[in-house]
Short mmCIF file of C-alpha atoms and ligand atoms in Angstrom, two decimals:
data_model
loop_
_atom_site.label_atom_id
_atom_site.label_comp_id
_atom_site.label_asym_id
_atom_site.label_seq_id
_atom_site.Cartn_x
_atom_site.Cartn_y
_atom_site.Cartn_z
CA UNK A 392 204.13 33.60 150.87
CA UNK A 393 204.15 37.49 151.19
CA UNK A 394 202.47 38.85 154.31
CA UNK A 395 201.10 42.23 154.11
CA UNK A 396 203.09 44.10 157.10
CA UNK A 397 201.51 47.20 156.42
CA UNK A 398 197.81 46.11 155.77
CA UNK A 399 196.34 47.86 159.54
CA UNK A 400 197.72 51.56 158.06
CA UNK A 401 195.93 54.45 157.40
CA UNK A 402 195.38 55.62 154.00
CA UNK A 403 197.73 58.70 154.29
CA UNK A 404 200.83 56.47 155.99
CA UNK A 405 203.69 55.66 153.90
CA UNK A 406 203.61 52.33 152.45
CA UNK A 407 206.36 50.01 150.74
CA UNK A 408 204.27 49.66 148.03
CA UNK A 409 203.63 53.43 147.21
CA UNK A 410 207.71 54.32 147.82
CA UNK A 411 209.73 56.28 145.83
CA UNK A 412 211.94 53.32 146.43
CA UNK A 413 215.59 52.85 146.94
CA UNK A 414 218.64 54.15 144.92
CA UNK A 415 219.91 51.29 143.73
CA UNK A 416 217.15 48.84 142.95
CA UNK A 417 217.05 45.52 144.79
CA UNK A 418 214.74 42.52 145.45
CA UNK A 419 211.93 42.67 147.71
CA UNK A 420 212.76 41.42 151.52
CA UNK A 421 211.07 37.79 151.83
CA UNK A 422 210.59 38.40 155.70
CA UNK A 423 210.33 41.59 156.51
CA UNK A 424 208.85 45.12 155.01
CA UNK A 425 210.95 47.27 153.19
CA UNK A 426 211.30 49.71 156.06
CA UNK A 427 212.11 47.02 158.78
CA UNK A 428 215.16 46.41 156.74
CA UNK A 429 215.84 49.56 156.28
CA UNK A 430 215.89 50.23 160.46
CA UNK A 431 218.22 46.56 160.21
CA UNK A 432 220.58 47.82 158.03
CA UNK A 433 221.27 51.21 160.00
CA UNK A 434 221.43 48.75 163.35
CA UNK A 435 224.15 46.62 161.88
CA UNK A 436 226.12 49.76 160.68
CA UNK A 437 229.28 51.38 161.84
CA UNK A 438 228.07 54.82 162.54
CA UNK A 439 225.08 53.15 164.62
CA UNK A 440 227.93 51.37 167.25
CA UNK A 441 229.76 54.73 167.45
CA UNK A 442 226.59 56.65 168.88
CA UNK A 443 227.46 54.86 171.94
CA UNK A 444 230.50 57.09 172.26
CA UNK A 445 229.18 60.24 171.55
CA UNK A 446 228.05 62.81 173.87
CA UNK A 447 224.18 63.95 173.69
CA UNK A 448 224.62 66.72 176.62
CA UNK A 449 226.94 65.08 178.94
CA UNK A 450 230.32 63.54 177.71
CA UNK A 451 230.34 60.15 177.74
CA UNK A 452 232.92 59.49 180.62
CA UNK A 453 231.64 61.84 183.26
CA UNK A 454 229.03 59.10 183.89
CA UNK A 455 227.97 55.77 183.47
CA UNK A 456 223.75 57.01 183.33
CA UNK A 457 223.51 59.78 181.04
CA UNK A 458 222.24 59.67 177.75
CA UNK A 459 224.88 59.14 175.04
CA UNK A 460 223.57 59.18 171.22
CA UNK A 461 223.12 55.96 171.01
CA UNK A 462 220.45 55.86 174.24
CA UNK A 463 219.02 58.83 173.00
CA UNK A 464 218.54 57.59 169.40
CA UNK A 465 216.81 54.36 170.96
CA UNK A 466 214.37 56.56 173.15
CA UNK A 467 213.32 58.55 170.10
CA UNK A 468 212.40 55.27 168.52
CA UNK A 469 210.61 54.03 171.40
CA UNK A 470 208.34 57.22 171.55
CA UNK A 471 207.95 57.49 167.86
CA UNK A 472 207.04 54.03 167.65
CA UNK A 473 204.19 54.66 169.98
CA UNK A 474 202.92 57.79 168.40
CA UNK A 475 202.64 55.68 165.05
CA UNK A 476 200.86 52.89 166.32
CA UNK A 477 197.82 55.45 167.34
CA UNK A 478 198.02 57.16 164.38
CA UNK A 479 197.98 54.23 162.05
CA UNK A 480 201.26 55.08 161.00
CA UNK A 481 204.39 53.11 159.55
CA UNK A 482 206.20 52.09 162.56
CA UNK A 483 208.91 50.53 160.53
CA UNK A 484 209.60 53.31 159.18
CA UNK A 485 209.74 55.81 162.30
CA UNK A 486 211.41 53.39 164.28
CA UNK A 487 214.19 53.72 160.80
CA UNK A 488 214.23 57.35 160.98
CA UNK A 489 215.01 57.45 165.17
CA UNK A 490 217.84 55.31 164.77
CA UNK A 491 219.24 57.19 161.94
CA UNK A 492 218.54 60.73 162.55
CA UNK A 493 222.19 61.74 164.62
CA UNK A 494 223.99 59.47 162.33
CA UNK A 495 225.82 62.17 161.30
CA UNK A 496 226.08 63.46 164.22
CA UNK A 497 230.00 65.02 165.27
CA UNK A 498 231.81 64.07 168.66
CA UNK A 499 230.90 66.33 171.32
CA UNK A 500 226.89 66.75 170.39
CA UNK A 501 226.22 70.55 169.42
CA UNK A 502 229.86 72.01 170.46
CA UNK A 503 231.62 69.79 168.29
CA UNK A 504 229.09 70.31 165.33
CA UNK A 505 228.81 74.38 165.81
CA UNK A 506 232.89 74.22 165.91
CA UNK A 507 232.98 71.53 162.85
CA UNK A 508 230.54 74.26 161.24
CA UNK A 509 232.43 77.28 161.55
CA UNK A 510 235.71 75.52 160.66
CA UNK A 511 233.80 74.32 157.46
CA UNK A 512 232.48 77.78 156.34
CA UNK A 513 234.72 78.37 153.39
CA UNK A 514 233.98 75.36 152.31
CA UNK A 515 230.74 74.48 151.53
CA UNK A 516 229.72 74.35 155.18
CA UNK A 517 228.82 71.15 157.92
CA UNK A 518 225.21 70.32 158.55
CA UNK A 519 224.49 67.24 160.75
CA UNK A 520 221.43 66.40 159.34
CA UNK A 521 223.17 66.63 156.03
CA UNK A 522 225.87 64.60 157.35
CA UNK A 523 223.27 61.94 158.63
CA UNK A 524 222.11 61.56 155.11
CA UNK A 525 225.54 61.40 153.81
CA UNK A 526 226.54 58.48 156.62
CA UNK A 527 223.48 56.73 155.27
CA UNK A 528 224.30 57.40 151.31
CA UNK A 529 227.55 57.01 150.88
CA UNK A 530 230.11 57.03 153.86
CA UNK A 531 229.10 53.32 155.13
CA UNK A 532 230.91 50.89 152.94
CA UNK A 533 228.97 47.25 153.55
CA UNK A 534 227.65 46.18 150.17
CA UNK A 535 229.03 44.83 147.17
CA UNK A 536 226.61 46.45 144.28
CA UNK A 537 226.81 50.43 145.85
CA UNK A 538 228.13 52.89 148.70
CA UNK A 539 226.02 53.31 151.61
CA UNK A 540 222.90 51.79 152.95
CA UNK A 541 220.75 52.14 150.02
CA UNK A 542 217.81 52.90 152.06
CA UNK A 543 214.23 53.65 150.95
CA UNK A 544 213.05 57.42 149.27
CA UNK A 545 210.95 57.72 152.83
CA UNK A 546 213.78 56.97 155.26
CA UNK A 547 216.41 59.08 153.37
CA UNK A 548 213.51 62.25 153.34
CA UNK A 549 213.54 61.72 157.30
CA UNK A 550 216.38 61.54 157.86
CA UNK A 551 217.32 64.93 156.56
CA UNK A 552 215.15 66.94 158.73
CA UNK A 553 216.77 70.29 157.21
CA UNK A 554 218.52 71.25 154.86
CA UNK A 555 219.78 74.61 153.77
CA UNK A 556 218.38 75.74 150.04
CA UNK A 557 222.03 75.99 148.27
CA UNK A 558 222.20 72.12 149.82
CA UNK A 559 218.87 70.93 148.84
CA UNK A 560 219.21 72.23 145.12
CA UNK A 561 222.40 69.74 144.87
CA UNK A 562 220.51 67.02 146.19
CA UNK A 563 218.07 65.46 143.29
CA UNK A 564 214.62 64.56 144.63
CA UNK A 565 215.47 64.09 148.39
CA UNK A 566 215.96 67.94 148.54
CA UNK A 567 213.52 69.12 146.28
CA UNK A 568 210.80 69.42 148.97
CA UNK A 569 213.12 72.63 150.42
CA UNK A 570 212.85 73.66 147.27
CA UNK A 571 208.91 73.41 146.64
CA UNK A 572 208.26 74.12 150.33
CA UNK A 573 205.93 70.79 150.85
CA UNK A 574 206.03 68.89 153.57
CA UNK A 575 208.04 64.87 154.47
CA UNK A 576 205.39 62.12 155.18
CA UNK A 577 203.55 62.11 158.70
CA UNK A 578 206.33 60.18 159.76
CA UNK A 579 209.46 62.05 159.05
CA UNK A 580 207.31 64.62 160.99
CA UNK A 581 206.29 62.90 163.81
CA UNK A 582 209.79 61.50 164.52
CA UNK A 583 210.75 65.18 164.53
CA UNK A 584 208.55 65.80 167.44
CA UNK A 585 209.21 62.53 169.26
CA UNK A 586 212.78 63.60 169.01
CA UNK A 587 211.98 66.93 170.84
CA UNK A 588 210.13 65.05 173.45
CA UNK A 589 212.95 62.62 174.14
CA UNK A 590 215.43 65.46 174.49
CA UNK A 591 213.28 67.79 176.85
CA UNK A 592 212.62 64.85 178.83
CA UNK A 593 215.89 63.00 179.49
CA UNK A 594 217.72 66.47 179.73
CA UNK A 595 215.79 66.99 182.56
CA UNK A 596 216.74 63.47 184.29
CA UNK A 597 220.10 63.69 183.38
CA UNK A 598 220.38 67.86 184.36
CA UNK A 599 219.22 66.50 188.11
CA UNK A 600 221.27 63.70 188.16
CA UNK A 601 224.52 65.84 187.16
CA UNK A 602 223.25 68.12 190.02
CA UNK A 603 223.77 71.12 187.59
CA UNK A 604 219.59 71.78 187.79
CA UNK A 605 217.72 71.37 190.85
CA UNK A 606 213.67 70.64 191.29
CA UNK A 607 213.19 73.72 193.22
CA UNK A 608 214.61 75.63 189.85
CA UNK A 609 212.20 73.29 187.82
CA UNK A 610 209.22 74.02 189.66
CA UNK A 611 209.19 77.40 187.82
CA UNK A 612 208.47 75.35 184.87
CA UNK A 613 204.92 74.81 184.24
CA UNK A 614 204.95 71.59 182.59
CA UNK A 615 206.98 70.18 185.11
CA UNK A 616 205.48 71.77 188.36
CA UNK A 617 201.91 70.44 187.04
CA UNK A 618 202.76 66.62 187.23
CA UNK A 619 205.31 67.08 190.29
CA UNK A 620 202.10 68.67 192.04
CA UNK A 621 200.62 65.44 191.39
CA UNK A 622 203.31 62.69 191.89
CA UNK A 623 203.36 64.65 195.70
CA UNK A 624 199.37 64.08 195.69
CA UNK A 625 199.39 60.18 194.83
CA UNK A 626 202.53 59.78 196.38
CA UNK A 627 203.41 62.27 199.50
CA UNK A 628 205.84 60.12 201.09
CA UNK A 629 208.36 59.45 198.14
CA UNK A 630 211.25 61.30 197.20
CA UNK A 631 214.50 61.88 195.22
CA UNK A 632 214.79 59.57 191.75
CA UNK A 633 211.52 57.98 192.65
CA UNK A 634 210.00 61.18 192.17
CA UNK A 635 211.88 62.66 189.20
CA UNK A 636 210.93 59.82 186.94
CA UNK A 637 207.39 59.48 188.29
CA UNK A 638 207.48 62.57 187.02
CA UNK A 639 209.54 62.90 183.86
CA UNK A 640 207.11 59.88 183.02
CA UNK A 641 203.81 61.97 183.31
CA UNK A 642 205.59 64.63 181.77
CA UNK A 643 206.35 62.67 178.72
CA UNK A 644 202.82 61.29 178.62
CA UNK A 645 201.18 64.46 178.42
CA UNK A 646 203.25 65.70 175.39
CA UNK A 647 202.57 62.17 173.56
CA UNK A 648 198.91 62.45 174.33
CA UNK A 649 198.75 65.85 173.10
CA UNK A 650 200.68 65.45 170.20
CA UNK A 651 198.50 62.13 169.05
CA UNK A 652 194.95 64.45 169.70
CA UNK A 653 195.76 67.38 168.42
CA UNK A 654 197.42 65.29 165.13
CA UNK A 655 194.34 63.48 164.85
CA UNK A 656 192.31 66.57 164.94
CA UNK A 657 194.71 67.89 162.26
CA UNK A 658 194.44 65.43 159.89
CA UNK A 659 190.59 65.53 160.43
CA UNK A 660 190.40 68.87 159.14
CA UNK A 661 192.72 68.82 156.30
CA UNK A 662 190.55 65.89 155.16
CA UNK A 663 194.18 63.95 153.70
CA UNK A 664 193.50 61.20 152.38
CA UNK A 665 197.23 59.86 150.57
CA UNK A 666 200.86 60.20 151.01
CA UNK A 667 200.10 63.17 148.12
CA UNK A 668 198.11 64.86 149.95
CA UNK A 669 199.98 65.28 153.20
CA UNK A 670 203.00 66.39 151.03
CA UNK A 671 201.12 69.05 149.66
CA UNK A 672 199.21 70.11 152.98
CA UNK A 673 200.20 72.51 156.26
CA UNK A 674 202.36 70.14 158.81
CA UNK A 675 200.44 68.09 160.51
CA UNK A 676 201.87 66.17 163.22
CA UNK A 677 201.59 68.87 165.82
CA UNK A 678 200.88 69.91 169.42
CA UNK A 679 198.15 71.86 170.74
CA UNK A 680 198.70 75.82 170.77
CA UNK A 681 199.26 75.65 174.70
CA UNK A 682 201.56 72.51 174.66
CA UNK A 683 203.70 74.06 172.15
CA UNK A 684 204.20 77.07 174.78
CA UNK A 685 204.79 75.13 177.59
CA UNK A 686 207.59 72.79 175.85
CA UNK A 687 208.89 76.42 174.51
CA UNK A 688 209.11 77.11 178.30
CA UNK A 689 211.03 74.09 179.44
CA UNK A 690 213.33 74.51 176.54
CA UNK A 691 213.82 77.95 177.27
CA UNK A 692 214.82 76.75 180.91
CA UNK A 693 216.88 74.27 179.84
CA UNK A 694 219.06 76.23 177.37
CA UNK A 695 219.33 78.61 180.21
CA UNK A 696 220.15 76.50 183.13
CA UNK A 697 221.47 73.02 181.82
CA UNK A 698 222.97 73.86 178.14
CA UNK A 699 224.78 76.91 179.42
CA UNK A 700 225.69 76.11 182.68
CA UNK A 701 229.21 77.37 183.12
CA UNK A 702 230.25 73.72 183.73
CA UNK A 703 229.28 72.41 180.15
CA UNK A 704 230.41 75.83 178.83
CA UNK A 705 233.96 74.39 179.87
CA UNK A 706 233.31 71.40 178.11
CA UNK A 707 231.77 73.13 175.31
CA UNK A 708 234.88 75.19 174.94
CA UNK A 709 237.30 71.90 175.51
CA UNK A 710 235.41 70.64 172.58
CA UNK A 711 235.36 73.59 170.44
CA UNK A 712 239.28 73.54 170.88
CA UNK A 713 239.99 69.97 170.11
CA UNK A 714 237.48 70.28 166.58
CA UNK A 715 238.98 73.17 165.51
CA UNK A 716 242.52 72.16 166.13
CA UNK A 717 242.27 68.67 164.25
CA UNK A 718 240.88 70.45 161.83
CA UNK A 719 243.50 72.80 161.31
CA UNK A 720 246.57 70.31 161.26
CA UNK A 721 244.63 67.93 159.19
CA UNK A 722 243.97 70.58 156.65
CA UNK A 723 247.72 72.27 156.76
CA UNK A 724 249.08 68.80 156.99
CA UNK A 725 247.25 66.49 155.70
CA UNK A 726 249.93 63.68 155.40
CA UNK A 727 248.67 63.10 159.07
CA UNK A 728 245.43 61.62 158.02
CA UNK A 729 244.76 57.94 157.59
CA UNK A 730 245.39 56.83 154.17
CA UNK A 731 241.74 56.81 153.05
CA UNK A 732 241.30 60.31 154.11
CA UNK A 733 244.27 61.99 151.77
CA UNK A 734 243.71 62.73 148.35
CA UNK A 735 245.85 62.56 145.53
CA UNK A 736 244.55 66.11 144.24
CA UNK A 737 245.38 69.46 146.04
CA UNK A 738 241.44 69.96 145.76
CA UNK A 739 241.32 72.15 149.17
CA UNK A 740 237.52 71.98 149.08
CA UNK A 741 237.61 68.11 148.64
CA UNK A 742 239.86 67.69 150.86
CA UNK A 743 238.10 69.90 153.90
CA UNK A 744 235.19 67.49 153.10
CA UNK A 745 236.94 64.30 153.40
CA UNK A 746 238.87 65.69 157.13
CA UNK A 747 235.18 66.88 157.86
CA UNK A 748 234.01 62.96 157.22
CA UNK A 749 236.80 61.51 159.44
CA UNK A 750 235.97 63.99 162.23
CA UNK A 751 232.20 64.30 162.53
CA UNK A 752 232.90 59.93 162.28
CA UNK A 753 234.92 60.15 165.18
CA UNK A 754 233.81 59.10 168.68
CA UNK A 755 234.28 62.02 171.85
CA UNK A 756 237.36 59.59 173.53
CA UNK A 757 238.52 59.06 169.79
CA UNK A 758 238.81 62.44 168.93
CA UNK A 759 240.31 63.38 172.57
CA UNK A 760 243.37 60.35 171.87
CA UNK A 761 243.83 61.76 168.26
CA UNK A 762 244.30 65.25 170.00
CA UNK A 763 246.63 63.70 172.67
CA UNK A 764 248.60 61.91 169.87
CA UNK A 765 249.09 65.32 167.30
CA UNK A 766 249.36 67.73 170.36
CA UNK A 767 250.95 66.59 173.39
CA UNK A 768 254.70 66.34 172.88
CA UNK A 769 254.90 63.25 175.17
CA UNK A 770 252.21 60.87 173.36
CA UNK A 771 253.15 58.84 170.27
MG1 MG B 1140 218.21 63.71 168.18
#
């Protein structure tokens, strides 16, 4: 007996049923939807365990609380799941896209992928949501009958959030939308958003905890000083954490309640009614004119305060250093790669891809020991 799993969604949510399917075909799940074992398969994958061990803002080691990847991934998929559940969304498939989307991701969160960029640039260049997509495709090696994950048309298109034009014209069908300008389904966009509410949120928690921000510099921030006005209000006599998350919490409320309204609203007036027509309509997942300036703000603060605070920029540096510099030995000598990672061609460009696939796979303490070992002269 088959179970409809998808039965309560609205008409313009992506269904099993109405996919563009998967690569390689295969038999319908007998217990779950299509897209819950999609977000299975990506669970029980290598590049999912490494997340754990690679830095969002923070490096992994300078604290047992902050976000890594892997924490971040799961509070995207928390928040997206909720956003899809009032939109009569595909939940399965959000929650699929959360825990996918920094698959790809290097060691070292943006440092290590600006430095694996830049080191890439004669060679076809290093996107991470590329990279993602390419984890997902072809680098995890778990089934008999293909490469990869083999994941459905819908989770693949979310996955790869961008995609530069020379990219998306070597990528069939999953990059044509680039191409024709149209838009993912509602829920590759909304996971986009619930990934920028995740971010803005815990980089506040975990730019407080680090004691690099302070709340006096965040009550400049509107979004912030509105709710911490009222956590004082309800609650005059607590302080410190208590505080912070009562109001990170409210914080991360009003963005989700925003988002679903004005959404709703949106889809209202665009008058979709199938998959087809949100492809071919304006994005639609959205937030309201004055939410989108006030997360604009906070962003603005936080790239200012938090992402360039002269204490990451040493990190950020460290990080651009040890990228760069595996990347250099492995290319001159590339007899210093693991086996799997040489080729038996001197193609250089196929051969910058495959040291760019071993380093964007490698964790932030995996890539520091590799440095150790080809750098220091007393490490073996
Ligand atoms: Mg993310």
């Amino acid at each position: 007996m088959t179970i409809n799993l998808e039965a309560h969604l609205a008409s313009y949510a992506s269904r099993s049923t109405q996919s563009l399917g998967r690569r390689f075909s295969e038999e319908a799940p007998a217990t779950r939807s299509e897209f819950q074992r999609d977000r299975d398969r990506i669970i029980h994958s290598a590049a999912f365990r490494r997340l754990e061990y690679k830095t969002q803002v923070f490096v992994n080691h300078e604290g047992d609380l902050f976000r890594t990847r892997l924490t971040h991934s799961i509070e995207v998929a928390q928040i997206a799941r909720s956003l899809a559940r009032n939109l009569q969304l595909n939940e399965d498939l959000v929650e699929a896209i959360s825990l996918a989307h920094d698959l790809g991701h290097t060691p070292f969160g943006h440092a290590g992928q600006d430095a694996l960029n830049a080191c890439m640039k004669d060679y076809d260049g290093f996107e991470h949501n590329l990279q993602s997509l390419r984890v997902v495709d072809t680098l995890e090696q778990r089934y008999g009958a293909f490469d990869g994950l083999n994941l459905m048309f819908e989770t693949r298109e979310g996955v790869l959030k961008h995609c530069s034009l020379a990219h998306a014209k070597d990528l069939g069908a999953i990059g044509q939308r680039f191409i024709d300008r149209k838009q993912p389904s509602l829920e590759a966009q909304l996971t986009n958003l619930a990934d920028e509410i995740a971010y803005n949120n815990h980089d506040i928690d975990d730019g407080l905890r680090s004691g690099l921000i302070t709340t006096e510099q965040l009550e400049e921030v509107a979004l912030y000083a509105r709710y911490s006005a009222e956590v004082k209000k309800q609650f005059p006599h607590i302080g410190g954490r208590r505080a912070i998350n009562e109001t990170v919490r409210r914080m991360i409320n009003a963005l989700v309640v925003d988002l679903i309204d004005t959404s709703k609203e949106n889809i209202a007036t665009a008058a979709v009614s199938t998959i087809d027509d949100v492809r071919n309509a304006a994005p639609l997942i959205a937030f309201s004119e004055s939410m989108k300036l006030e997360a604009q703000e906070l962003k603005r603060f936080l790239r200012a305060n938090l992402y360039h605070h002269y204490l990451v920029n040493r990190m950020t540096s460290k990080a651009r250093r040890i990228v760069t510099d595996l990347f250099g030995i492995f290319m001159s000598e590339p007899q210093l790669l693991p086996n799997d990672y040489q080729l038996a061609s001197d193609d250089k460009n196929a051969q910058a891809r495959k040291v760019a696939d071993y380093i964007a796979g490698m964790t932030d303490r995996y890539a520091m020991r590799e440095y150790r070992k080809l750098f220091a002269v007393d490490e073996i």
